[in-house]
Coordinates of C-alpha atoms and ligand atoms in Angstrom, one line a residue:
X22 CA -33.7 -1.3 27.9
X23 CA -30.2 -2.3 29.2
X24 CA -27.4 0.2 28.7
X25 CA -23.8 0.0 27.8
X26 CA -21.1 2.6 28.4
X27 CA -19.9 4.5 25.3
X28 CA -16.6 2.6 25.5
X29 CA -18.4 -0.7 25.7
X30 CA -20.6 0.3 22.8
X31 CA -17.5 1.1 20.7
X32 CA -16.0 -2.3 21.4
X33 CA -19.3 -4.0 20.4
X34 CA -19.7 -1.9 17.3
X35 CA -16.3 -2.9 16.1
X36 CA -17.0 -6.5 16.9
X37 CA -20.3 -6.4 15.0
X38 CA -18.5 -5.1 11.9
X39 CA -16.3 -8.2 12.0
X40 CA -13.1 -6.5 13.4
X41 CA -10.6 -9.0 14.6
X42 CA -7.5 -6.9 15.1
X43 CA -6.9 -3.4 16.6
X44 CA -3.5 -1.8 16.3
X45 CA -2.8 0.9 18.8
X46 CA -1.0 2.6 21.6
X47 CA -2.4 3.5 25.0
X48 CA -3.0 7.0 26.5
X49 CA -4.8 8.7 29.4
X50 CA -7.8 9.7 27.4
X51 CA -8.1 6.0 26.2
X52 CA -8.4 4.5 29.7
X53 CA -12.2 3.7 29.5
X54 CA -11.9 2.3 26.0
X55 CA -9.0 0.0 27.1
X56 CA -10.9 -1.0 30.2
X57 CA -13.8 -2.0 28.0
X58 CA -11.5 -4.0 25.8
X59 CA -10.1 -5.7 28.9
X60 CA -13.4 -6.5 30.5
X61 CA -15.6 -7.7 27.5
X62 CA -15.4 -10.9 25.7
X63 CA -15.2 -9.8 22.1
X64 CA -12.8 -12.0 20.2
X65 CA -10.6 -9.1 19.0
X66 CA -6.9 -9.0 19.5
X67 CA -5.2 -5.7 20.5
X68 CA -1.8 -5.3 19.0
X69 CA 0.2 -2.8 21.2
X70 CA 2.6 -0.8 19.1
X71 CA 5.5 1.5 20.0
X72 CA 4.4 4.4 17.8
X73 CA 0.9 5.4 16.6
X74 CA 2.4 5.9 13.1
X75 CA 3.2 2.2 13.1
X76 CA -0.3 1.3 14.3
X77 CA -1.8 3.0 11.3
X78 CA 0.6 1.5 8.9
X79 CA -0.1 -1.9 10.4
X80 CA -3.8 -1.4 9.9
X81 CA -3.1 -0.4 6.3
X82 CA -1.0 -3.5 5.5
X83 CA -3.6 -5.6 7.2
X84 CA -6.4 -4.2 5.1
X85 CA -4.5 -4.5 1.9
X86 CA -4.0 -8.2 2.1
X87 CA -7.2 -9.2 4.0
X88 CA -9.7 -7.1 2.1
X89 CA -11.1 -6.1 5.6
X90 CA -11.2 -2.7 7.3
X91 CA -8.0 -2.1 9.2
X92 CA -8.5 -0.5 12.7
X93 CA -6.0 1.5 14.6
X94 CA -6.3 3.7 17.7
X95 CA -4.4 6.2 19.8
X96 CA -5.0 8.9 22.4
X97 CA -5.6 12.6 21.9
X98 CA -2.9 15.2 21.2
X99 CA 0.3 13.5 20.1
X100 CA -1.5 10.2 19.6
X101 CA -3.9 11.8 17.1
X102 CA -1.1 13.6 15.3
X103 CA 1.1 10.5 15.1
X104 CA -1.7 8.3 13.8
X105 CA -2.3 10.8 11.0
X106 CA 0.4 9.8 8.4
X107 CA -0.9 6.2 8.1
X108 CA -4.5 7.4 7.8
X109 CA -3.6 9.8 5.0
X110 CA -1.6 7.2 3.2
X111 CA -4.5 4.7 3.4
X112 CA -7.1 7.3 2.3
X113 CA -5.1 8.4 -0.7
X114 CA -4.4 4.8 -1.6
X115 CA -8.1 3.9 -1.4
X116 CA -7.6 1.6 1.6
X117 CA -10.2 1.4 4.4
X118 CA -8.5 2.2 7.6
X119 CA -10.4 3.4 10.6
X120 CA -8.5 5.6 13.0
X121 CA -10.0 5.9 16.4
X122 CA -8.6 8.7 18.6
X123 CA -9.8 9.1 22.1
X124 CA -10.2 12.7 23.2
X125 CA -10.4 15.0 26.2
X126 CA -13.9 15.3 27.7
X127 CA -16.3 17.6 25.8
X128 CA -16.7 19.5 29.0
X129 CA -13.0 20.4 29.1
X130 CA -13.0 22.0 25.6
X131 CA -11.5 25.4 25.3
X132 CA -10.0 25.3 28.9
X133 CA -6.5 24.4 28.0
X134 CA -6.8 20.8 28.9
X135 CA -3.6 18.8 28.3
X136 CA -3.6 17.2 24.7
X137 CA -6.6 19.3 23.5
X138 CA -6.7 19.3 19.7
X139 CA -9.3 20.0 17.1
X140 CA -9.3 16.4 15.9
X141 CA -12.2 17.0 13.4
X142 CA -10.4 19.9 11.8
X143 CA -7.2 17.8 11.6
X144 CA -8.7 14.8 10.0
X145 CA -11.5 16.3 7.9
X146 CA -9.5 17.1 4.8
X147 CA -7.6 13.8 4.9
X148 CA -10.3 11.2 5.3
X149 CA -13.5 10.2 3.6
X150 CA -15.4 10.8 6.9
X151 CA -14.5 12.1 10.3
X152 CA -16.6 12.6 13.3
X153 CA -15.8 13.5 16.9
X154 CA -18.7 11.8 18.7
X155 CA -20.1 14.3 21.1
X156 CA -23.0 12.3 22.5
X157 CA -22.8 8.7 23.6
X158 CA -26.3 7.9 22.2
X159 CA -25.0 8.9 18.7
X160 CA -22.0 6.6 18.9
X161 CA -23.5 3.5 17.1
X162 CA -24.7 5.5 14.1
X163 CA -21.4 7.3 13.8
X164 CA -19.5 4.0 13.7
X165 CA -22.0 2.7 11.1
X166 CA -21.5 5.8 8.9
X167 CA -17.7 5.4 9.2
X168 CA -17.7 1.8 8.0
X169 CA -20.1 2.6 5.2
X170 CA -18.0 5.6 4.0
X171 CA -14.8 3.5 4.1
X172 CA -16.1 0.5 2.1
X173 CA -18.4 2.0 -0.5
X174 CA -17.6 4.0 -3.7
X175 CA -13.9 4.7 -3.8
X176 CA -12.7 3.0 -0.6
X177 CA -10.8 5.2 1.9
X178 CA -10.0 6.0 5.5
X179 CA -12.2 7.3 8.3
X180 CA -11.6 8.8 11.7
X181 CA -13.7 8.7 14.8
X182 CA -13.0 10.9 17.9
X183 CA -14.1 9.4 21.2
X184 CA -14.2 12.0 24.0
X185 CA -13.5 10.8 27.6
X186 CA -17.0 11.6 28.9
X187 CA -18.6 10.0 25.9
X188 CA -16.7 6.8 26.6
X189 CA -18.3 6.9 30.1
X190 CA -21.8 7.9 28.8
X191 CA -24.8 5.7 28.2
X192 CA -25.8 3.8 25.0
X193 CA -29.0 1.8 24.7
X194 CA -28.0 -1.8 23.9
X195 CA -30.7 -2.1 21.2
X196 CA -28.9 0.7 19.2
X197 CA -25.7 -1.4 19.0
X198 CA -26.3 -3.1 15.6
X199 CA -24.3 -3.2 12.4
X200 CA -24.2 -4.6 8.9
X201 CA -21.3 -7.0 9.1
X202 CA -20.8 -6.8 5.3
X203 CA -19.5 -3.2 5.8
X204 CA -16.4 -4.7 7.5
X205 CA -15.0 -5.8 4.1
X206 CA -14.4 -3.9 0.9
X207 CA -15.8 -3.2 -1.6
X208 CA -19.0 -3.7 0.4
X209 CA -21.2 -2.8 -2.6
X210 CA -20.4 -2.5 -6.2
X211 CA -21.9 -0.1 -8.8
X212 CA -21.9 -1.0 -12.5
X213 CA -21.2 1.5 -15.3
X214 CA -24.1 2.6 -17.5
X215 CA -25.0 0.2 -20.3
X216 CA -24.7 2.8 -23.0
X217 CA -21.2 3.6 -21.9
X218 CA -20.3 -0.1 -21.8
X219 CA -21.5 -0.4 -25.5
X220 CA -19.4 2.6 -26.5
X221 CA -16.4 1.3 -24.6
X222 CA -16.7 -2.2 -26.2
X223 CA -16.8 -0.8 -29.7
X224 CA -13.8 1.4 -28.9
X225 CA -11.9 -1.8 -27.8
X226 CA -12.9 -3.7 -30.9
X227 CA -11.8 -0.8 -33.2
X228 CA -8.4 -0.6 -31.7
X229 CA -5.3 -2.2 -33.3
X230 CA -3.6 -2.8 -30.0
X231 CA -5.2 -1.9 -26.7
X232 CA -2.8 -1.6 -23.7
X233 CA -4.3 -1.7 -20.3
X234 CA -2.7 0.3 -17.5
X235 CA -4.0 -1.1 -14.3
X236 CA -3.8 0.7 -11.0
X237 CA -4.4 -0.5 -7.4
X238 CA -8.2 -0.4 -8.1
X239 CA -8.0 -3.7 -10.0
X240 CA -6.6 -5.6 -7.0
X241 CA -8.9 -3.8 -4.5
X242 CA -11.9 -4.7 -6.6
X243 CA -10.7 -8.3 -7.0
X244 CA -11.0 -7.8 -10.8
X245 CA -8.0 -10.0 -11.7
X246 CA -10.0 -12.9 -13.2
X247 CA -12.1 -10.6 -15.3
X248 CA -9.0 -8.6 -16.4
X249 CA -7.3 -11.9 -17.4
X250 CA -10.3 -13.0 -19.5
X251 CA -10.8 -9.7 -21.2
X252 CA -7.2 -9.1 -22.0
X253 CA -6.9 -12.6 -23.4
X254 CA -10.0 -12.2 -25.5
X255 CA -8.6 -9.0 -26.9
X256 CA -4.9 -10.0 -27.1
X257 CA -4.3 -6.8 -25.2
X258 CA -1.1 -5.9 -23.4
X259 CA -1.5 -5.4 -19.6
X260 CA 0.8 -2.9 -17.9
X261 CA 0.4 -1.9 -14.3
X262 CA 1.2 1.0 -11.9
X263 CA 3.3 0.2 -8.8
X264 CA 0.1 -0.3 -6.8
X265 CA -1.5 -2.4 -9.6
X266 CA 1.4 -4.9 -9.5
X267 CA -0.5 -8.2 -9.1
X268 CA -3.3 -7.4 -11.6
X269 CA -2.0 -10.3 -13.6
X270 CA 0.7 -12.8 -12.6
X271 CA 4.1 -11.6 -13.8
X272 CA 4.7 -14.6 -16.0
X273 CA 1.4 -14.2 -17.9
X274 CA 2.2 -13.8 -21.6
X275 CA 0.3 -10.5 -21.8
X276 CA 1.7 -9.0 -18.6
X277 CA 4.2 -6.2 -19.4
X278 CA 4.8 -5.3 -15.8
X279 CA 5.2 -1.9 -14.1
X280 CA 5.4 1.2 -16.3
X281 CA 6.2 4.8 -15.2
X282 CA 9.0 6.7 -13.7
X283 CA 9.4 4.4 -10.7
X284 CA 9.9 0.8 -11.8
X285 CA 9.3 1.4 -15.5
X286 CA 12.2 0.9 -18.0
X287 CA 12.9 1.9 -21.6
X288 CA 11.6 -1.4 -23.0
X289 CA 8.3 -1.2 -21.1
X290 CA 7.9 2.5 -22.1
X291 CA 8.4 1.5 -25.7
X292 CA 5.9 -1.3 -25.5
X293 CA 3.3 1.1 -24.1
X294 CA 4.0 3.4 -27.1
X295 CA 2.9 0.6 -29.4
X296 CA -0.7 1.1 -28.3
X297 CA -3.3 2.9 -30.3
X298 CA -5.7 2.8 -27.3
X299 CA -4.8 3.0 -23.6
X300 CA -7.3 1.6 -21.1
X301 CA -6.7 2.9 -17.6
X302 CA -8.4 0.7 -15.0
X303 CA -8.6 1.7 -11.3
X304 CA -5.8 4.1 -11.9
X305 CA -5.5 7.8 -11.5
X306 CA -3.0 8.3 -14.4
X307 CA -0.9 10.3 -12.0
X308 CA 2.6 11.7 -12.4
X309 CA 4.6 8.5 -11.7
X310 CA 2.6 6.2 -13.8
X311 CA 2.6 8.5 -16.8
X312 CA 6.1 9.9 -16.3
X313 CA 4.6 13.3 -15.8
X314 CA 1.8 12.8 -18.4
X315 CA 4.1 12.1 -21.3
X316 CA 3.7 8.3 -21.6
X317 CA 1.1 7.6 -22.9
X318 CA 1.6 10.6 -25.1
X319 CA -1.1 13.3 -25.1
X320 CA -3.5 12.6 -28.0
X321 CA -3.5 8.8 -27.4
X322 CA -7.0 7.4 -27.5
X323 CA -8.1 6.7 -23.9
X324 CA -10.7 4.6 -22.3
X325 CA -10.8 5.1 -18.5
X326 CA -12.6 2.9 -15.9
X327 CA -12.7 4.0 -12.3
X328 CA -15.1 4.0 -9.4
X329 CA -14.2 7.7 -8.8
X330 CA -15.6 9.9 -11.5
X331 CA -13.2 12.7 -10.7
X332 CA -10.1 10.8 -12.0
X333 CA -11.7 10.3 -15.4
X334 CA -10.5 13.0 -17.8
X335 CA -8.4 14.6 -15.1
X336 CA -5.1 14.1 -17.0
X337 CA -6.0 12.9 -20.5
X338 CA -8.7 13.7 -23.0
X339 CA -10.8 10.6 -22.6
X340 CA -12.9 9.1 -25.4
X341 CA -15.0 6.9 -23.1
X342 CA -15.2 7.0 -19.3
X343 CA -16.8 4.1 -17.4
X344 CA -17.7 5.1 -13.8
X345 CA -18.0 2.0 -11.7
X346 CA -16.4 -1.0 -10.0
X347 CA -13.6 -2.5 -12.0
X348 CA -14.8 -6.1 -11.6
X349 CA -18.3 -5.3 -12.9
X350 CA -17.0 -3.0 -15.6
X351 CA -14.6 -5.5 -17.0
X352 CA -17.1 -8.3 -16.8
X353 CA -19.8 -6.2 -18.6
X354 CA -17.2 -5.4 -21.3
X355 CA -16.5 -9.1 -21.7
X356 CA -20.2 -9.9 -22.2
X357 CA -20.6 -7.0 -24.6
X358 CA -17.7 -8.1 -26.9
X359 CA -18.6 -10.4 -29.6
X360 CA -15.7 -12.2 -31.3
X361 CA -12.5 -10.3 -31.7
X362 CA -10.0 -11.1 -34.4
X363 CA -6.8 -9.5 -33.5
X364 CA -3.1 -10.3 -33.3
X365 CA -2.1 -10.9 -29.7
X366 CA 0.2 -8.4 -28.0
X367 CA 2.1 -11.3 -26.4
X368 CA 5.0 -10.9 -28.9
X369 CA 5.4 -7.2 -27.9
X370 CA 5.4 -8.3 -24.2
X371 CA 8.0 -11.0 -24.8
X372 CA 10.4 -8.7 -26.6
X373 CA 10.1 -6.0 -24.0
X374 CA 10.7 -8.3 -21.1
X375 CA 13.6 -10.1 -22.8
X376 CA 15.3 -6.7 -23.2
X377 CA 14.5 -5.6 -19.7
X378 CA 15.5 -8.8 -18.0
X379 CA 18.6 -9.5 -20.0
X380 CA 20.1 -6.3 -18.6
X381 CA 18.8 -7.1 -15.2
X382 CA 20.2 -10.6 -15.1
X383 CA 23.6 -9.5 -16.2
X384 CA 23.8 -7.0 -13.3
X385 CA 22.3 -9.5 -10.9
X386 CA 25.1 -12.0 -11.7
X387 CA 27.9 -9.6 -10.9
X388 CA 30.0 -10.0 -7.8
X389 CA 30.5 -6.4 -7.1
X390 CA 31.1 -5.1 -3.5
X391 CA 29.0 -3.3 -2.3
X392 CA 26.3 -5.7 -3.5
X393 CA 24.2 -4.5 -6.4
X394 CA 20.4 -4.0 -5.8
X395 CA 19.7 -6.2 -8.8
X396 CA 21.4 -9.1 -6.9
X397 CA 19.2 -8.6 -3.9
X398 CA 16.0 -8.7 -5.9
X399 CA 17.0 -11.7 -7.9
X400 CA 18.1 -13.6 -4.8
X401 CA 15.0 -12.9 -2.9
X402 CA 12.9 -14.0 -5.9
X403 CA 14.8 -17.3 -5.7
X404 CA 14.5 -18.0 -2.0
X405 CA 10.9 -16.7 -1.2
X406 CA 7.8 -18.9 -1.7
X407 CA 5.8 -17.9 -4.7
X408 CA 2.9 -16.5 -2.6
X409 CA 5.1 -14.3 -0.4
X410 CA 4.0 -10.7 0.3
X411 CA 6.8 -8.1 -0.2
X412 CA 6.4 -4.7 1.3
X413 CA 8.7 -2.1 0.0
X414 CA 9.7 1.4 1.3
X415 CA 10.6 4.3 -1.0
X416 CA 14.3 4.7 -2.0
X417 CA 16.0 1.7 -3.6
X418 CA 13.3 -0.9 -2.7
X419 CA 10.2 0.4 -4.5
X420 CA 11.6 0.9 -8.1
X421 CA 13.7 -2.3 -8.0
X422 CA 11.0 -4.6 -6.8
X423 CA 8.4 -2.9 -9.0
X424 CA 10.5 -3.5 -12.1
X425 CA 12.2 -6.8 -11.5
X426 CA 10.6 -8.9 -8.8
X427 CA 8.3 -11.5 -10.4
X428 CA 5.1 -12.2 -8.5
X429 CA 3.7 -15.4 -9.9
X430 CA 0.3 -15.1 -8.3
X431 CA -2.3 -12.5 -9.0
X432 CA -3.6 -10.4 -6.1
X433 CA -2.0 -8.3 -3.4
X434 CA 1.5 -9.7 -3.0
X435 CA 3.4 -6.4 -3.5
X436 CA 2.8 -3.4 -1.3
X437 CA 4.4 0.0 -1.4
X438 CA 3.0 3.3 0.0
X439 CA 2.6 5.1 -3.2
X440 CA 0.3 8.0 -2.1
X441 CA 2.9 9.9 0.0
X442 CA 5.8 7.5 0.0
X443 CA 6.7 8.3 3.6
X444 CA 9.9 6.6 4.8
X445 CA 9.4 4.1 7.5
X446 CA 6.3 2.4 6.2
X447 CA 7.2 -1.1 5.3
X448 CA 8.3 -2.7 8.6
X449 CA 5.0 -1.8 10.3
X450 CA 2.9 -2.4 7.2
X451 CA 4.5 -5.8 6.7
X452 CA 3.8 -6.7 10.4
X453 CA 0.1 -5.7 9.8
X454 CA 0.1 -7.8 6.6
X455 CA 1.3 -10.8 8.5
X456 CA -1.7 -10.5 10.9
X457 CA -4.0 -10.1 7.8
X458 CA -2.7 -13.2 6.0
X459 CA -0.6 -15.2 8.6
X460 CA -0.2 -18.3 6.4
X461 CA 2.0 -16.5 3.8
X462 CA 5.6 -15.3 4.3
X463 CA 5.8 -11.5 4.7
X464 CA 8.8 -9.5 3.9
X465 CA 9.8 -5.9 4.5
X466 CA 12.4 -4.4 2.3
X467 CA 13.6 -1.0 3.6
X468 CA 16.4 1.5 3.0
X469 CA 18.6 2.4 6.0
X470 CA 16.8 5.8 6.1
X471 CA 13.5 4.0 6.6
X472 CA 15.0 1.7 9.2
X473 CA 15.8 4.8 11.2
X474 CA 12.2 5.9 11.2
X475 CA 10.8 2.6 12.5
X476 CA 13.4 0.6 14.4
X477 CA 11.5 0.8 17.7
X478 CA 8.9 -1.4 16.2
X479 CA 11.3 -4.3 16.3
X480 CA 10.3 -4.7 19.9
X481 CA 6.6 -5.2 18.9
X482 CA 7.6 -7.7 16.2
X483 CA 9.7 -9.7 18.7
X484 CA 7.1 -9.5 21.5
X485 CA 4.4 -10.8 19.2
X486 CA 6.7 -13.3 17.5
X487 CA 5.9 -12.0 14.0
X488 CA 7.9 -14.2 11.6
X489 CA 8.8 -11.3 9.4
X490 CA 11.8 -11.3 7.1
X491 CA 13.3 -7.8 7.1
X492 CA 15.9 -6.7 4.6
X493 CA 17.8 -3.5 5.0
X494 CA 19.4 -1.9 1.9
X495 CA 22.3 -0.3 3.7
X496 CA 24.1 2.5 1.8
X497 CA 24.6 5.2 4.5
X498 CA 22.6 7.9 2.6
X499 CA 19.2 9.2 1.7
X500 CA 20.0 7.6 -1.7
X501 CA 17.0 8.7 -3.7
X502 CA 17.6 12.4 -2.9
X503 CA 21.4 12.0 -3.5
X504 CA 20.5 10.5 -6.9
X505 CA 18.3 13.5 -7.6
X506 CA 21.2 15.8 -6.7
X507 CA 23.4 13.9 -9.1
X508 CA 20.9 13.9 -12.0
X509 CA 19.6 17.4 -11.7
X510 CA 21.8 19.5 -9.5
X511 CA 25.4 19.1 -10.8
X512 CA 26.3 16.4 -8.2
X513 CA 26.3 19.1 -5.5
X514 CA 25.7 16.5 -2.7
X515 CA 24.3 18.4 0.2
X516 CA 23.1 16.9 3.5
X517 CA 22.1 13.5 2.2
X518 CA 24.8 11.3 3.8
X519 CA 24.6 9.7 7.2
X520 CA 26.8 7.2 8.9
X521 CA 26.4 3.4 8.6
X522 CA 24.5 1.7 11.4
X523 CA 25.1 -1.9 12.2
X524 CA 21.5 -2.8 11.7
X525 CA 22.1 -6.5 12.4
X526 CA 23.5 -5.6 15.9
X527 CA 20.6 -3.3 16.6
X528 CA 18.1 -6.0 15.6
X529 CA 20.0 -8.5 17.7
X530 CA 19.6 -6.3 20.7
X531 CA 15.8 -6.4 20.2
X532 CA 16.0 -10.2 20.0
X533 CA 15.8 -10.5 16.2
X534 CA 17.8 -13.2 14.4
X535 CA 20.1 -11.1 12.3
X536 CA 22.6 -11.5 9.5
X537 CA 25.1 -8.9 8.1
X538 CA 26.0 -9.4 4.5
X539 CA 28.9 -7.7 2.7
X540 CA 29.9 -10.1 0.0
X541 CA 27.7 -11.4 -2.8
X542 CA 28.4 -15.0 -2.0
X543 CA 27.0 -14.6 1.5
X544 CA 23.7 -13.1 0.3
X545 CA 21.8 -16.2 -0.8
X546 CA 22.6 -18.4 2.2
X547 CA 21.7 -15.5 4.6
X548 CA 18.5 -14.6 2.8
X549 CA 17.5 -18.3 2.6
X550 CA 18.3 -18.9 6.3
X551 CA 16.4 -15.8 7.3
X552 CA 13.4 -16.6 5.2
X553 CA 13.2 -20.1 6.7
X554 CA 13.7 -19.0 10.2
X555 CA 10.5 -19.3 12.1
X556 CA 10.7 -16.0 13.9
X557 CA 11.6 -12.4 13.1
X558 CA 14.8 -12.2 11.1
X559 CA 16.7 -9.3 9.6
X560 CA 19.4 -9.2 6.8
X561 CA 21.5 -6.1 6.7
X562 CA 23.0 -5.9 3.2
X563 CA 25.8 -3.5 2.3
X564 CA 24.5 -2.2 -1.0
X565 CA 25.6 -0.1 -3.9
X566 CA 24.4 3.5 -3.3
X567 CA 21.4 4.4 -5.3
X568 CA 23.1 7.3 -7.1
X569 CA 25.6 4.9 -8.5
X570 CA 23.1 2.2 -9.5
X571 CA 21.3 1.6 -12.8
X572 CA 18.0 2.2 -11.1
X573 CA 14.8 1.7 -13.1
X574 CA 13.9 5.3 -12.4
X575 CA 13.4 7.9 -15.1
X576 CA 12.7 10.9 -12.9
X577 CA 13.9 11.6 -9.4
X578 CA 11.3 14.3 -8.9
X579 CA 8.0 12.8 -9.7
Ligands
TPP13 C1 8.9 11.0 5.7 C2 9.7 11.3 4.5 N1 10.6 12.3 4.5 C3 11.3 12.5 3.4 C4 11.1 11.8 2.2 C5 11.9 12.1 0.9 N2 12.7 11.0 0.5 C6 12.3 10.2 -0.5 S1 13.3 8.9 -0.8 C7 14.4 9.5 0.4 C8 15.7 8.8 0.7 C9 15.5 7.4 1.1 O1 16.6 6.9 1.8 P1 16.8 5.4 2.3 O2 15.6 5.0 3.1 O3 18.1 5.3 3.0 O4 16.8 4.6 1.0 P2 17.8 4.8 -0.3 O5 17.2 5.8 -1.2 O6 19.1 5.2 0.2 O7 17.8 3.4 -0.9 C10 13.9 10.6 1.1 C11 14.5 11.4 2.2 C12 10.1 10.8 2.3 N3 9.9 10.0 1.2 N4 9.5 10.5 3.4

């Protein structure tokens, strides 16, 4: 039987799983893998990044919009440690990202080889599956296991270590096969038990006003049409978490929008309190969504639907738990429900949104200098196409866009890294999202703190001509933390201010079309021109500091 090298087999295994893009950064231990990528005809594009962190964030953004496994790679030692933050974020956010790290030869272990690192120990607690492949002939099955782990059950990240000698080892060509369906997620769906569906349906029928709280699981599962049909049949209100934004279009009469401490507002909290049954779907009911487990109030009747049995009942006493895929669960509930006579929750939604948006619109119309964050959200909402993808970093962007940006199409159009919320995510994740869905406009909105984490990636974006719109909320501070010092620590501002960078000039030096905006009247023309520009563009907006703003944030320590 003909043989491939381990490196060639890895390339073929990725190809057979339908991989089209690999985000990564070169290193000495990766040389055989790179050489195989260079020699073979495989149809995959390698996106060279300037930091492995960015490679992993790109793979994450790519996966979120395309529904396909994102793949990133880096060398041993520093490459493996720098790739980690993006793998962790993806894993905790239930996004399939495969991190491949090449490694020193198995024969050099324990001999103080440069870059030696126990990769398996590093990645094991932070991925659904990790394997350092010690024998070339075991490589194909290890790749198959990783793809199956990532795309079944609760989706998540996986890691494969590829030692140098294994890359040069021998693999029988006949072993290099794959189930291409495992390249997309969810690759298989499990339905909840019938008896549980019946109990859940009668709970829904008995409720006066069910309010759905949808997490990222709804969009991951593609359950938006089933949610829309079920909520409409029930007249139920639909709220979302930050990650669940997109479960329904924001202008749907039953869509309340984001609730919780990051993007929720008093009117949305009060609308949630009208419920006598809360239905969590694809949602962990974590601290941010529930404002530290206070809204919904303990004692509320709960129906919880999730593919991960561990989240059910973790935070609330749950009357019925449905373990399974959101799309199948909602569709089964829909078939189980006979006719439901109930007053629709649309009036509650309308009232809450009128209150929320009237305050917002008044602030967005103001001509203050520095420019108010409300003005930035409202203006972007006017100039961007309706199917744009907006990727937001923590700080000012996440709560403001969660609360006030209206996405008119269901699906993944809003992305924020809500598992760990590390600064410096959005520029790279947005670049990855562009490769995953190139026909739609992709936008990164970052604080100046985040810009500092990720500015080097402007070179990648320019080199690859990624037509990204980047917006920097410039306030010269780690604003979120400063706001926390104001709210909870007697305004004792300590080590949170930094100097203003001229982000437009930095961007220009990389070859990005850049605009600097200080006055409200300049904002719309600059954002419109940048959005329409065919290449990478950045708008640096001098913005009201977060600790002075009316941010839709109820708790700075979530
Ligand atoms: C890697 C990392 N370190 C620290 C934090 C804690 N943190 C959360 S928000 C924030 C400030 C964000 O500042 P900036 O990006 O300038 O946005 P702003 O809040 O000023 O809008 C910090 C430091 C974090 N989220 N990620």
